[in-house]
PDB file of N, CA and C in Angstrom:
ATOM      1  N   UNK F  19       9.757  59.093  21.948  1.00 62.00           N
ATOM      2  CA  UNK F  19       8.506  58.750  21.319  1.00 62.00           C
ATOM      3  C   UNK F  19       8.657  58.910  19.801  1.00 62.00           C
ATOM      4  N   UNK F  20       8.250  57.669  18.985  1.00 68.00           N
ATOM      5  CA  UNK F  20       8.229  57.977  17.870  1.00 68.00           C
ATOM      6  C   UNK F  20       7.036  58.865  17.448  1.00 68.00           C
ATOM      7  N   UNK F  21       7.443  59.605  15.758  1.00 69.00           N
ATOM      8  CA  UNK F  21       6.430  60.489  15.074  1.00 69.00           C
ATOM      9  C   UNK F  21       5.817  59.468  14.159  1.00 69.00           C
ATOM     10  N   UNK F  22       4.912  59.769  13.584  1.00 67.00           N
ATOM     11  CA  UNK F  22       3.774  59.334  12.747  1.00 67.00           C
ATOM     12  C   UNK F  22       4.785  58.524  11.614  1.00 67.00           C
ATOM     13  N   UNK F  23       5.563  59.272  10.804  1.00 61.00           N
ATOM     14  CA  UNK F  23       6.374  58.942  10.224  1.00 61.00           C
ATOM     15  C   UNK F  23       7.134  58.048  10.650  1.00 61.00           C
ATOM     16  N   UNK F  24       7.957  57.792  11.558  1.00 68.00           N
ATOM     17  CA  UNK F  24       8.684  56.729  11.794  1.00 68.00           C
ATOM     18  C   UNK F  24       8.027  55.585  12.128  1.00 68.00           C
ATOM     19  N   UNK F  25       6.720  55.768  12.761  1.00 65.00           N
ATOM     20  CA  UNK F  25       6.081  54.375  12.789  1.00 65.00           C
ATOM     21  C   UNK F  25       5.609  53.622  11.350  1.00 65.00           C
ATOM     22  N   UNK F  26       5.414  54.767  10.373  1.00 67.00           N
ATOM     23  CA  UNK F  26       5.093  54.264   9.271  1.00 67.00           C
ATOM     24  C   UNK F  26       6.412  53.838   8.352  1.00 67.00           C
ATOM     25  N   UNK F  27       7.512  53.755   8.817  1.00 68.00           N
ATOM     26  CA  UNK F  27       8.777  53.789   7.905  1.00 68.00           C
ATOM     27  C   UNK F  27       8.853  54.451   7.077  1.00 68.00           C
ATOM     28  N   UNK F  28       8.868  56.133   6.643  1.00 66.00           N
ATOM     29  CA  UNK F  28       8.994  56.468   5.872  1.00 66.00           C
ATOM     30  C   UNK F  28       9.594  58.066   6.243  1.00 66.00           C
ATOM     31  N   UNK F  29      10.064  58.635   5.180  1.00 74.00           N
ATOM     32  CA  UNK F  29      10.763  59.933   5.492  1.00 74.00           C
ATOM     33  C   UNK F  29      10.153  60.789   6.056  1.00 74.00           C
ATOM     34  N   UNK F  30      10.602  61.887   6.883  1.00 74.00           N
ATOM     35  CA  UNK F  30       9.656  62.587   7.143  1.00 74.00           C
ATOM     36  C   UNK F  30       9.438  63.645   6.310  1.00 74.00           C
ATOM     37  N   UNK F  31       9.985  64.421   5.257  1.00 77.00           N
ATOM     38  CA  UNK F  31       9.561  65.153   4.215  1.00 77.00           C
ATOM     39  C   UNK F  31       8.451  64.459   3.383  1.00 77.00           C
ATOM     40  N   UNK F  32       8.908  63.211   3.124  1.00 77.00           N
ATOM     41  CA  UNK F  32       8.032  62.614   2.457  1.00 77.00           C
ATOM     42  C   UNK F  32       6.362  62.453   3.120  1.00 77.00           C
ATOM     43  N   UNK F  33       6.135  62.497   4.077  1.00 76.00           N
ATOM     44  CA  UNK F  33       4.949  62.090   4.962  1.00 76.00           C
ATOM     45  C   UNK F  33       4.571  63.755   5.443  1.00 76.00           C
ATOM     46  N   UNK F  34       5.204  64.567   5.403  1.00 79.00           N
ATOM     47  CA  UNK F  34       4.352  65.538   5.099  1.00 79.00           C
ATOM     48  C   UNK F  34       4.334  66.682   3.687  1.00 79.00           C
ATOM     49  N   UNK F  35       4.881  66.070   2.468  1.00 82.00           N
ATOM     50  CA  UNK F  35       4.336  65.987   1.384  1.00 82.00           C
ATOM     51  C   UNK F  35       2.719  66.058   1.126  1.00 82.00           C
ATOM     52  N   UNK F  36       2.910  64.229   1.221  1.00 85.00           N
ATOM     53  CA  UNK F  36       1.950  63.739   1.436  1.00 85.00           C
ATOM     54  C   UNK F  36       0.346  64.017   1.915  1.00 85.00           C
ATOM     55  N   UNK F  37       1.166  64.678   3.185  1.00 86.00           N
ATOM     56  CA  UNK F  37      -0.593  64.587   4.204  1.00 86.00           C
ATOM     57  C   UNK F  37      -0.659  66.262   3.878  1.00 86.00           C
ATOM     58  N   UNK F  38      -0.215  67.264   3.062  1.00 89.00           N
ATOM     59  CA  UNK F  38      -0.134  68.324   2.155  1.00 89.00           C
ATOM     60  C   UNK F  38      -1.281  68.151   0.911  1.00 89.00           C
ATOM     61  N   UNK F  39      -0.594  67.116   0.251  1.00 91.00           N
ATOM     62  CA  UNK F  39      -1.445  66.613  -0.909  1.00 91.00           C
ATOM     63  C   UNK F  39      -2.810  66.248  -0.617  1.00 91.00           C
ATOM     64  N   UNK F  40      -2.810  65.293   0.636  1.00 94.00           N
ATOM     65  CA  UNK F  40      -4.687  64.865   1.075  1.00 94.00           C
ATOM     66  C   UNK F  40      -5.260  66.220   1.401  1.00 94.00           C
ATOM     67  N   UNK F  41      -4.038  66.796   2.108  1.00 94.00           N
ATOM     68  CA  UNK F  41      -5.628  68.198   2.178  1.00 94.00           C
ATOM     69  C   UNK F  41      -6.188  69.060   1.268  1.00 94.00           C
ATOM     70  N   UNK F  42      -5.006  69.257  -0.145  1.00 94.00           N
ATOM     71  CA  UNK F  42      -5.653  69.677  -1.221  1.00 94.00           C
ATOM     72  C   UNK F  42      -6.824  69.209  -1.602  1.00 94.00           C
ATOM     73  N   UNK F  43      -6.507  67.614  -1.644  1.00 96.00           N
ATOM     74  CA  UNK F  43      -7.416  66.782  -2.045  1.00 96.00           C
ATOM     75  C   UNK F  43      -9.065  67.173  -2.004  1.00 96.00           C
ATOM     76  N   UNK F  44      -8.704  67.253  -0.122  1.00 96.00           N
ATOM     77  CA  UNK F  44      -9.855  67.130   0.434  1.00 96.00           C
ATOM     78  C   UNK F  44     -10.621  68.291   0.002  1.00 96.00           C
ATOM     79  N   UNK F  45      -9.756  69.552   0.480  1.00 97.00           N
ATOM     80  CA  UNK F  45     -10.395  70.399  -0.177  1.00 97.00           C
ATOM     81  C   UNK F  45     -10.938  71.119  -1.366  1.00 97.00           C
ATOM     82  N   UNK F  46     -10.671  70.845  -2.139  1.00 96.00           N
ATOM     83  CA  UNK F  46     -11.299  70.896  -3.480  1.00 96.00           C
ATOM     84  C   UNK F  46     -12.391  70.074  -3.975  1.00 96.00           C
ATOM     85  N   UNK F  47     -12.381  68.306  -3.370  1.00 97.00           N
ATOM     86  CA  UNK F  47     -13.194  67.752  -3.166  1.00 97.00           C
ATOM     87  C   UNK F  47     -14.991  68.318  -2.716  1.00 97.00           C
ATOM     88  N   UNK F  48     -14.392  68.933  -1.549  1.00 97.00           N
ATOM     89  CA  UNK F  48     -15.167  69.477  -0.594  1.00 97.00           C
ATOM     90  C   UNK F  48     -15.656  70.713  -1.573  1.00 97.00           C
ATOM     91  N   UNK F  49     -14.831  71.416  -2.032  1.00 97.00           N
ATOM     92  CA  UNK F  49     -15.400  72.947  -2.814  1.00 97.00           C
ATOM     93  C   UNK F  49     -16.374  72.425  -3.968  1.00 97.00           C
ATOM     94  N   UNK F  50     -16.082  71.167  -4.700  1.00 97.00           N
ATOM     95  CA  UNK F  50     -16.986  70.524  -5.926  1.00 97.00           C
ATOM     96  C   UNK F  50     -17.969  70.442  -5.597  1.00 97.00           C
ATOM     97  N   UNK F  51     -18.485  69.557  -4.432  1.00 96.00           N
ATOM     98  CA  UNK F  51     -19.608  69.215  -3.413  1.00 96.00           C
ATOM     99  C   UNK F  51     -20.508  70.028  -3.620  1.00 96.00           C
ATOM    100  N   UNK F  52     -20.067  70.848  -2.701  1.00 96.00           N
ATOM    101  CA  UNK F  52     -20.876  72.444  -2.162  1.00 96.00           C
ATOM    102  C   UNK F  52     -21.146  73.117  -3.379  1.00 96.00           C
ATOM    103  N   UNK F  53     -20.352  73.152  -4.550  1.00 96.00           N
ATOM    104  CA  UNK F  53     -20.575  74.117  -5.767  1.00 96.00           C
ATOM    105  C   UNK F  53     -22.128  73.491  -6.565  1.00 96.00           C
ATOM    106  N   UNK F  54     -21.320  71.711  -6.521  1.00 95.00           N
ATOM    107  CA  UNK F  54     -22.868  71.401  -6.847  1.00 95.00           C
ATOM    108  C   UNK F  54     -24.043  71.822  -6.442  1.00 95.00           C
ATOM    109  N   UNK F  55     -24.613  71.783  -4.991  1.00 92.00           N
ATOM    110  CA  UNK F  55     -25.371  72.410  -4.014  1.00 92.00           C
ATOM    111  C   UNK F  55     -25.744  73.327  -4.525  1.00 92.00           C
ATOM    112  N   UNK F  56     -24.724  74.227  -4.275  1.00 92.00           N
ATOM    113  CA  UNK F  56     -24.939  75.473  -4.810  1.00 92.00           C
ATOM    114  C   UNK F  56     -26.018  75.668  -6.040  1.00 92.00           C
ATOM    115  N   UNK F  57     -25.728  75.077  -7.164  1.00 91.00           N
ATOM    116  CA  UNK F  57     -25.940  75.054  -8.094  1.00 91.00           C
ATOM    117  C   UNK F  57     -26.873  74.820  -8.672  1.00 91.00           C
ATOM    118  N   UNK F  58     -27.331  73.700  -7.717  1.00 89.00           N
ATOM    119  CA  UNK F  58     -28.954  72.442  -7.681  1.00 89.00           C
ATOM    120  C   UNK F  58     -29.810  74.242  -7.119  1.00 89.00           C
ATOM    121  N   UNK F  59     -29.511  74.234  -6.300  1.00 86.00           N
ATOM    122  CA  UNK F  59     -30.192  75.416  -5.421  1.00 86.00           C
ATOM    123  C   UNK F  59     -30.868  76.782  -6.295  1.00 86.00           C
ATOM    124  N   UNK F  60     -29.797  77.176  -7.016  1.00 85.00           N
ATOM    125  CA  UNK F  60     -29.689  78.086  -7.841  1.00 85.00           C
ATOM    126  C   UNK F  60     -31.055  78.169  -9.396  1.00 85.00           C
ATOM    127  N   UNK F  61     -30.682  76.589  -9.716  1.00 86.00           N
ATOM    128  CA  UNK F  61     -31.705  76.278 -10.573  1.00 86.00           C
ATOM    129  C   UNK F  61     -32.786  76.052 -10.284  1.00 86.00           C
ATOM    130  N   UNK F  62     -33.064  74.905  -9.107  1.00 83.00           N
ATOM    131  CA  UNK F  62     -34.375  74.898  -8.378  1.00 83.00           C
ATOM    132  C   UNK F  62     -35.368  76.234  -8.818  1.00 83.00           C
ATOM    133  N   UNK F  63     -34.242  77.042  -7.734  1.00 80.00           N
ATOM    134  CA  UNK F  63     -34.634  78.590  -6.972  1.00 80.00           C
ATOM    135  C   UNK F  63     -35.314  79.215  -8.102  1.00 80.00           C
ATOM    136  N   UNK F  64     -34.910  78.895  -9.502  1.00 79.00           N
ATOM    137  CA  UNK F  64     -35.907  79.552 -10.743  1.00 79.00           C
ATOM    138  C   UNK F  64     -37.036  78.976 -11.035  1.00 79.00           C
ATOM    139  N   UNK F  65     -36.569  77.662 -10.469  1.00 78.00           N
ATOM    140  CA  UNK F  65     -38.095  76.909 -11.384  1.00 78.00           C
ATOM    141  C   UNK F  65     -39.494  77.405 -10.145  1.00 78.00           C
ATOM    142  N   UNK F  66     -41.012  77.308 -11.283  1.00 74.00           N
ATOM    143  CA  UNK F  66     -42.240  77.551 -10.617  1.00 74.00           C
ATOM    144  C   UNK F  66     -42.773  77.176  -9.440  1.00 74.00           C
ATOM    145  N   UNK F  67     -42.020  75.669  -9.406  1.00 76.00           N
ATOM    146  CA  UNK F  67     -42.459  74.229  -8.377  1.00 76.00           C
ATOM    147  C   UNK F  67     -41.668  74.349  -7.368  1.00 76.00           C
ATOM    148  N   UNK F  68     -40.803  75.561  -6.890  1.00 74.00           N
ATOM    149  CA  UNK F  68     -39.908  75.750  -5.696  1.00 74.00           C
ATOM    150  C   UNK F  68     -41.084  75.835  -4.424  1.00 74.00           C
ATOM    151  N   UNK F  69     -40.915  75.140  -3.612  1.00 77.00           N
ATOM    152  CA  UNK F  69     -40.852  74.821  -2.009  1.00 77.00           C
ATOM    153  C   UNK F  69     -40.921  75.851  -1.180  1.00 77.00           C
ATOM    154  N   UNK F  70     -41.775  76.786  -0.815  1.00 75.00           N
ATOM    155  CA  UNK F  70     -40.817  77.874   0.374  1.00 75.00           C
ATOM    156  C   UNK F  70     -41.676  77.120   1.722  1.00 75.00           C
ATOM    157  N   UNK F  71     -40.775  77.004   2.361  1.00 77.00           N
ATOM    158  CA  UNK F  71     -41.666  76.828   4.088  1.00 77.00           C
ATOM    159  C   UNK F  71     -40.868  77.631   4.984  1.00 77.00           C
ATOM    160  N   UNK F  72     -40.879  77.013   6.100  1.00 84.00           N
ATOM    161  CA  UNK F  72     -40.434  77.914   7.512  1.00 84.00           C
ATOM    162  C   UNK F  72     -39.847  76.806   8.385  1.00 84.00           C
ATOM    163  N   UNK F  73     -38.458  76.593   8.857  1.00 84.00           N
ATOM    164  CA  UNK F  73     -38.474  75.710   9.363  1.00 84.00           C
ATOM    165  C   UNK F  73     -38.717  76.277  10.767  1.00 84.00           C
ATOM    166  N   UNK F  74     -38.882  74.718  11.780  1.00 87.00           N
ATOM    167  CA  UNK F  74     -39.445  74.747  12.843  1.00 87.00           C
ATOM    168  C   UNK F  74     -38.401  75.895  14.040  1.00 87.00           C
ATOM    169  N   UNK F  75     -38.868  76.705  14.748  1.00 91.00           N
ATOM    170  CA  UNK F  75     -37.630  77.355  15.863  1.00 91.00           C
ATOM    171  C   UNK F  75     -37.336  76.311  16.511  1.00 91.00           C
ATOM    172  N   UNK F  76     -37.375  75.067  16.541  1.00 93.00           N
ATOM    173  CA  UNK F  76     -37.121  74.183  17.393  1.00 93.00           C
ATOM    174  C   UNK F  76     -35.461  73.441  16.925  1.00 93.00           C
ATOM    175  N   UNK F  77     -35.466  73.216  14.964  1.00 93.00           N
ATOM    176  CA  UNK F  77     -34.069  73.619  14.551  1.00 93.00           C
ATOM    177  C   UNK F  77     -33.149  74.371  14.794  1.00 93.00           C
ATOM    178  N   UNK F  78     -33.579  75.812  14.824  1.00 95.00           N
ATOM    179  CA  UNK F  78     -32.690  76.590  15.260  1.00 95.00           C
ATOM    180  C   UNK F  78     -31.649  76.497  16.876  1.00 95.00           C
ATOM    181  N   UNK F  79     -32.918  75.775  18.046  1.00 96.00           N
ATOM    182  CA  UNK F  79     -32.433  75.296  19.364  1.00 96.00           C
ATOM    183  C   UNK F  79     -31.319  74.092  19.048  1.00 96.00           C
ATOM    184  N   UNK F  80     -32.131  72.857  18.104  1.00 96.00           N
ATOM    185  CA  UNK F  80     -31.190  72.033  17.979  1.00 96.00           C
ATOM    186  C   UNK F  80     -29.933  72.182  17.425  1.00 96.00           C
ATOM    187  N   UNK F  81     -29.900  73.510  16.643  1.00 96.00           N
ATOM    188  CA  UNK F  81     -28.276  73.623  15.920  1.00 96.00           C
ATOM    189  C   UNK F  81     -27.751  74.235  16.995  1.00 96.00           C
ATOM    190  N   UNK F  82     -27.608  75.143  17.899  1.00 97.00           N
ATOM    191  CA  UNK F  82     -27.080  75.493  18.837  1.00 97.00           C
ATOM    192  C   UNK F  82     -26.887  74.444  20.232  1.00 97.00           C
ATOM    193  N   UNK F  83     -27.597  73.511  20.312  1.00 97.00           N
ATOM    194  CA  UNK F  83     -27.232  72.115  21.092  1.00 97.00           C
ATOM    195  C   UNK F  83     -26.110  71.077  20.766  1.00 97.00           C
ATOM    196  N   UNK F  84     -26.109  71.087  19.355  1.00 97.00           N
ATOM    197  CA  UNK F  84     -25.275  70.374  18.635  1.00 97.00           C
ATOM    198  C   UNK F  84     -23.635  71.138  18.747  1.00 97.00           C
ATOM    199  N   UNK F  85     -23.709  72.242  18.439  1.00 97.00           N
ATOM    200  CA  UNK F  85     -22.692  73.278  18.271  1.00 97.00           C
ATOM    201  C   UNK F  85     -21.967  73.212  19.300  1.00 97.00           C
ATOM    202  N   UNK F  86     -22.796  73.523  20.861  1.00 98.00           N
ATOM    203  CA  UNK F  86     -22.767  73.573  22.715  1.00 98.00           C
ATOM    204  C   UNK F  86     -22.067  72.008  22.589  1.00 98.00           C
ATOM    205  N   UNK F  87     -22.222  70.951  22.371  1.00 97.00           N
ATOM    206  CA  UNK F  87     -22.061  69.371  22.206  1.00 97.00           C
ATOM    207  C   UNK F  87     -20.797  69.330  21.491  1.00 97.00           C
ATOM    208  N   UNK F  88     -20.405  69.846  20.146  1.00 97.00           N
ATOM    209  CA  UNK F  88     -19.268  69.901  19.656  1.00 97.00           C
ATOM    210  C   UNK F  88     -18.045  70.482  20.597  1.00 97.00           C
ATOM    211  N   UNK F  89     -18.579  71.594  21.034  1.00 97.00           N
ATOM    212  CA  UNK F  89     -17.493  72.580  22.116  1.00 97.00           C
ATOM    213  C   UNK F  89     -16.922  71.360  23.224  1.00 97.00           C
ATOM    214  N   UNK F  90     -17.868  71.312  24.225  1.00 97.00           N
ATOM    215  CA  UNK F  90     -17.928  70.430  24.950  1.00 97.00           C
ATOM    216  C   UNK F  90     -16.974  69.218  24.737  1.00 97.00           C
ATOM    217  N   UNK F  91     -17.133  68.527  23.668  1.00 96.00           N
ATOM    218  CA  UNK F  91     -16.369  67.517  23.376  1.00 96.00           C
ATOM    219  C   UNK F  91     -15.229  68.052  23.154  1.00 96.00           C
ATOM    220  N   UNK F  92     -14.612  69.463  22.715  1.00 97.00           N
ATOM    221  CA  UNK F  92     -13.203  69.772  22.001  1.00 97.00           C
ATOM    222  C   UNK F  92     -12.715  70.093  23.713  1.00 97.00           C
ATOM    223  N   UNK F  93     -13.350  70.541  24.738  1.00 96.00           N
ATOM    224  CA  UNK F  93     -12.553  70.995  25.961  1.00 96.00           C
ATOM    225  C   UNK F  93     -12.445  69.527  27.033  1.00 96.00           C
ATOM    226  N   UNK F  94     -12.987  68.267  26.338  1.00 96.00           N
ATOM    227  CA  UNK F  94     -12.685  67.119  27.149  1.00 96.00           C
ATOM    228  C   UNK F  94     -11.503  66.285  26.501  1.00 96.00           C
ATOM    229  N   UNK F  95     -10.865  66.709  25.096  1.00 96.00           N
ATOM    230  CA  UNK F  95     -10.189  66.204  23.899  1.00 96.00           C
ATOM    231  C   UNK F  95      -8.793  67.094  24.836  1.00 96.00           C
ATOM    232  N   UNK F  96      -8.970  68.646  24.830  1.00 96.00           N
ATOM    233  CA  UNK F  96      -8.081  69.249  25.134  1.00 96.00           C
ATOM    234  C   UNK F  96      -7.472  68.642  26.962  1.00 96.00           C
ATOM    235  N   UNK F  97      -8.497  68.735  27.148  1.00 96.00           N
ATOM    236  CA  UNK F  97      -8.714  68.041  28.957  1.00 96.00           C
ATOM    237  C   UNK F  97      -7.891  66.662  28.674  1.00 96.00           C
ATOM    238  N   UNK F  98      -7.826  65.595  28.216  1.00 95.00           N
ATOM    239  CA  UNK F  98      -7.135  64.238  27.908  1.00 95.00           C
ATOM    240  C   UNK F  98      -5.491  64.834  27.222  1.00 95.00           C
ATOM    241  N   UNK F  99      -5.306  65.364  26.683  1.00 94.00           N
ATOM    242  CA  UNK F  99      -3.786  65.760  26.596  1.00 94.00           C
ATOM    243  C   UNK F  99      -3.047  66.828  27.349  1.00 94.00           C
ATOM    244  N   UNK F 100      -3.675  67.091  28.819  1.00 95.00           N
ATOM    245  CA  UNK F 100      -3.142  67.787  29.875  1.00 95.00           C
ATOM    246  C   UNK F 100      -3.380  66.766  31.265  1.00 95.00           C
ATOM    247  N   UNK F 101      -3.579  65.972  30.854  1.00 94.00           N
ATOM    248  CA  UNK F 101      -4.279  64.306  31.767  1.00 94.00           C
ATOM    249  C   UNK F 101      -4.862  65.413  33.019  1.00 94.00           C
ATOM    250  N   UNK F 102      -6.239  65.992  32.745  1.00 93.00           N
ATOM    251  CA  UNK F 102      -6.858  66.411  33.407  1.00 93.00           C
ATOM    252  C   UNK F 102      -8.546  65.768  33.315  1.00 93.00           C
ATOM    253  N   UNK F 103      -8.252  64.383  34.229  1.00 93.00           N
ATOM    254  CA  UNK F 103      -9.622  63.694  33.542  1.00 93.00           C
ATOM    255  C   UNK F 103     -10.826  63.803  34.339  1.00 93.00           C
ATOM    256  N   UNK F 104     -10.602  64.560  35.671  1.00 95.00           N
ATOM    257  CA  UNK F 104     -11.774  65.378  35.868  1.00 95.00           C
ATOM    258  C   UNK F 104     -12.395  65.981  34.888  1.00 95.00           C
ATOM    259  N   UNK F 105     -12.284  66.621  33.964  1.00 95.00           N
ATOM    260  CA  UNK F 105     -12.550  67.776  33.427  1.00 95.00           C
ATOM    261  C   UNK F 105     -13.081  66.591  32.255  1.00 95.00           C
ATOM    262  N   UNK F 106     -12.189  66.142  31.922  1.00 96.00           N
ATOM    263  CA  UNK F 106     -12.564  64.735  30.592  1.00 96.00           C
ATOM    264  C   UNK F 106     -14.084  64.337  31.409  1.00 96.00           C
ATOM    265  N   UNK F 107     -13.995  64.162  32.052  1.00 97.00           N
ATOM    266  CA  UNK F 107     -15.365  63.027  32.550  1.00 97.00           C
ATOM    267  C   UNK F 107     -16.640  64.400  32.599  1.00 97.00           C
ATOM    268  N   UNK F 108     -16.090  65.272  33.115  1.00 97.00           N
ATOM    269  CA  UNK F 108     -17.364  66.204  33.092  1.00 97.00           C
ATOM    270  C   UNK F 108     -17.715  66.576  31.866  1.00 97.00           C
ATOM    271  N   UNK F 109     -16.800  66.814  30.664  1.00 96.00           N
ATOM    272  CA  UNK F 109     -16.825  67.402  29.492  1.00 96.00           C
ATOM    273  C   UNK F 109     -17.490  66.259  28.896  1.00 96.00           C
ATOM    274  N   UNK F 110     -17.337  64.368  28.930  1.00 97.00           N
ATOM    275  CA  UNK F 110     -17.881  63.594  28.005  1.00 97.00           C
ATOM    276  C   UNK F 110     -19.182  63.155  28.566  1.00 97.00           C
ATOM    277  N   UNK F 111     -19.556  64.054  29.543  1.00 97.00           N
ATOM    278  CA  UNK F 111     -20.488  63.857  30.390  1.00 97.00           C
ATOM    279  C   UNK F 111     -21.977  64.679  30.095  1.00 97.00           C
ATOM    280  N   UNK F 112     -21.311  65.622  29.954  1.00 97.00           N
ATOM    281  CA  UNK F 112     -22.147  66.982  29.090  1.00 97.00           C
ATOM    282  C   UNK F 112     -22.420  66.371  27.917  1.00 97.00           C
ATOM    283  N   UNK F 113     -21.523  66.315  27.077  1.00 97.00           N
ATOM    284  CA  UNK F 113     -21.422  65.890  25.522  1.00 97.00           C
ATOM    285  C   UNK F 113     -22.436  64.818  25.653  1.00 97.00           C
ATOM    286  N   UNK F 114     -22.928  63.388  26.090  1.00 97.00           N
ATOM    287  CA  UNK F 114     -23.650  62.608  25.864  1.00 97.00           C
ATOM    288  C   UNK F 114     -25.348  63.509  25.975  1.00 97.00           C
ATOM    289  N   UNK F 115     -25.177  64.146  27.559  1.00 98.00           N
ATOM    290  CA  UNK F 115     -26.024  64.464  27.817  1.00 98.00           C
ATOM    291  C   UNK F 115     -26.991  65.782  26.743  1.00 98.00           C
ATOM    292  N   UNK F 116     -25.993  66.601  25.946  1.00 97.00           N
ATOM    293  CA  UNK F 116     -26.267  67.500  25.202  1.00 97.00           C
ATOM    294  C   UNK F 116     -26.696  66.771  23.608  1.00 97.00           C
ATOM    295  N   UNK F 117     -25.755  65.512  23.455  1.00 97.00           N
ATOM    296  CA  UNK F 117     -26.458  64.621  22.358  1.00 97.00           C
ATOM    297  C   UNK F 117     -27.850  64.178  22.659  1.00 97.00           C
ATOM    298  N   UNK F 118     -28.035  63.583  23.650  1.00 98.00           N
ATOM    299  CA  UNK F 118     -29.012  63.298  23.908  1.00 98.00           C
ATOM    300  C   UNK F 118     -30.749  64.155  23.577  1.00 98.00           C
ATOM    301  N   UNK F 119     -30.395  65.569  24.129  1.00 98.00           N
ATOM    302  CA  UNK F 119     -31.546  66.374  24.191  1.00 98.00           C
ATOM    303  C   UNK F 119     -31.122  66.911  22.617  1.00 98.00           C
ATOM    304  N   UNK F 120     -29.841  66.805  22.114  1.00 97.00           N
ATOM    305  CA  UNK F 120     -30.532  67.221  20.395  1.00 97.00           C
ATOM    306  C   UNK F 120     -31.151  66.118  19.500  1.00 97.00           C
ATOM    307  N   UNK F 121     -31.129  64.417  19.916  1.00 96.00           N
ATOM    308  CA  UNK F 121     -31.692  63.858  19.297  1.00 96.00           C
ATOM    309  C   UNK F 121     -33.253  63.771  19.885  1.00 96.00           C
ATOM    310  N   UNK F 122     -33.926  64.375  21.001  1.00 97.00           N
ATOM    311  CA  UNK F 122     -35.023  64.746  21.819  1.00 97.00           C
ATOM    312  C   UNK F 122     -35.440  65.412  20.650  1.00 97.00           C
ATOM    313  N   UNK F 123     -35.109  66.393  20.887  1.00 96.00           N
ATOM    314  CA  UNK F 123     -34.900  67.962  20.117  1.00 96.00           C
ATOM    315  C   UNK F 123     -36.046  67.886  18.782  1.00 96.00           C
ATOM    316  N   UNK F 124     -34.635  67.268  17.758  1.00 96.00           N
ATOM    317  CA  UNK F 124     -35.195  66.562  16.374  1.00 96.00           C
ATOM    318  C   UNK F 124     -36.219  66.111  16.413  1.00 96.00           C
ATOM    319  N   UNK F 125     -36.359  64.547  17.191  1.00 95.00           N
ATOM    320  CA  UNK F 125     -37.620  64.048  17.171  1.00 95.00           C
ATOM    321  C   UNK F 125     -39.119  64.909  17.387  1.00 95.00           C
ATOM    322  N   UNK F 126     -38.949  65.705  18.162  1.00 94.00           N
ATOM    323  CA  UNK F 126     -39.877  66.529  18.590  1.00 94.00           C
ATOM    324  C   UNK F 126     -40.150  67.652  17.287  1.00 94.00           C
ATOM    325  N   UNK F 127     -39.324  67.982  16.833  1.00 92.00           N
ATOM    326  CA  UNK F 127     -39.003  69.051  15.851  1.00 92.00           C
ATOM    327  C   UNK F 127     -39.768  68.652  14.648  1.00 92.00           C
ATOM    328  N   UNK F 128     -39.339  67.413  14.599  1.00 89.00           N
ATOM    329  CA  UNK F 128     -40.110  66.561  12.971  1.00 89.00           C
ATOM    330  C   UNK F 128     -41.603  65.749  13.337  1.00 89.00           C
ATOM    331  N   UNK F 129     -42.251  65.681  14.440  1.00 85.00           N
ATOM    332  CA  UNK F 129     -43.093  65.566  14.542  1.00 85.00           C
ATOM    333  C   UNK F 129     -44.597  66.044  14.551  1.00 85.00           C
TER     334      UNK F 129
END
């Protein structure tokens, strides 16, 4: 079986150089982002005209549905590279079904 690299014609030092460099990338990318955030937040957080509310407990259910939904999907991912597709079908089975009641969830949440 070829590697990533050989399908792409290229060295393999070179190709993981490379996919070295994108994750710097990414991550620092990613740290700018969030710093902004941060930052917006920070200033807001002084000014008079700041916002406080409460969000709904019904968020809190939906982030833990979503989370349960993420899992789910990583043990039907793991399940497909042990060709155990029982387990695939029950796991992408859950996963729809757990998407499902967090987009319920939301709707209900923001209403």
């Amino acid at each position: 079986m070829k590697t990533n690299a050989e399908k792409l014609g290229v060295d393999q030092i070179v190709y993981e150089k490379t996919k070295k460099s994108m994750l710097f990338w990414a991550m620092g990318s990613m740290f700018i982002f969030f710093s902004g955030f941060c930052s917006y937040y920070m200033v807001m957080n002084g000014n008079s005209n700041w916002l406080v509310f409460e969000l709904p407990d019904l968020f809190y259910i939906s982030t833990a549905v979503i989370v349960l939904s993420s899992i789910t999907l990583m043990i039907a991912q793991q399940a497909v590279k042990k060709n155990n597709f029982t387990t695939v079908k029950w796991g992408i089975f859950v996963t729809i079904i757990l998407g499902v009641l967090f987009g319920i969830i939301q709707f209900n949440a923001l209403s």
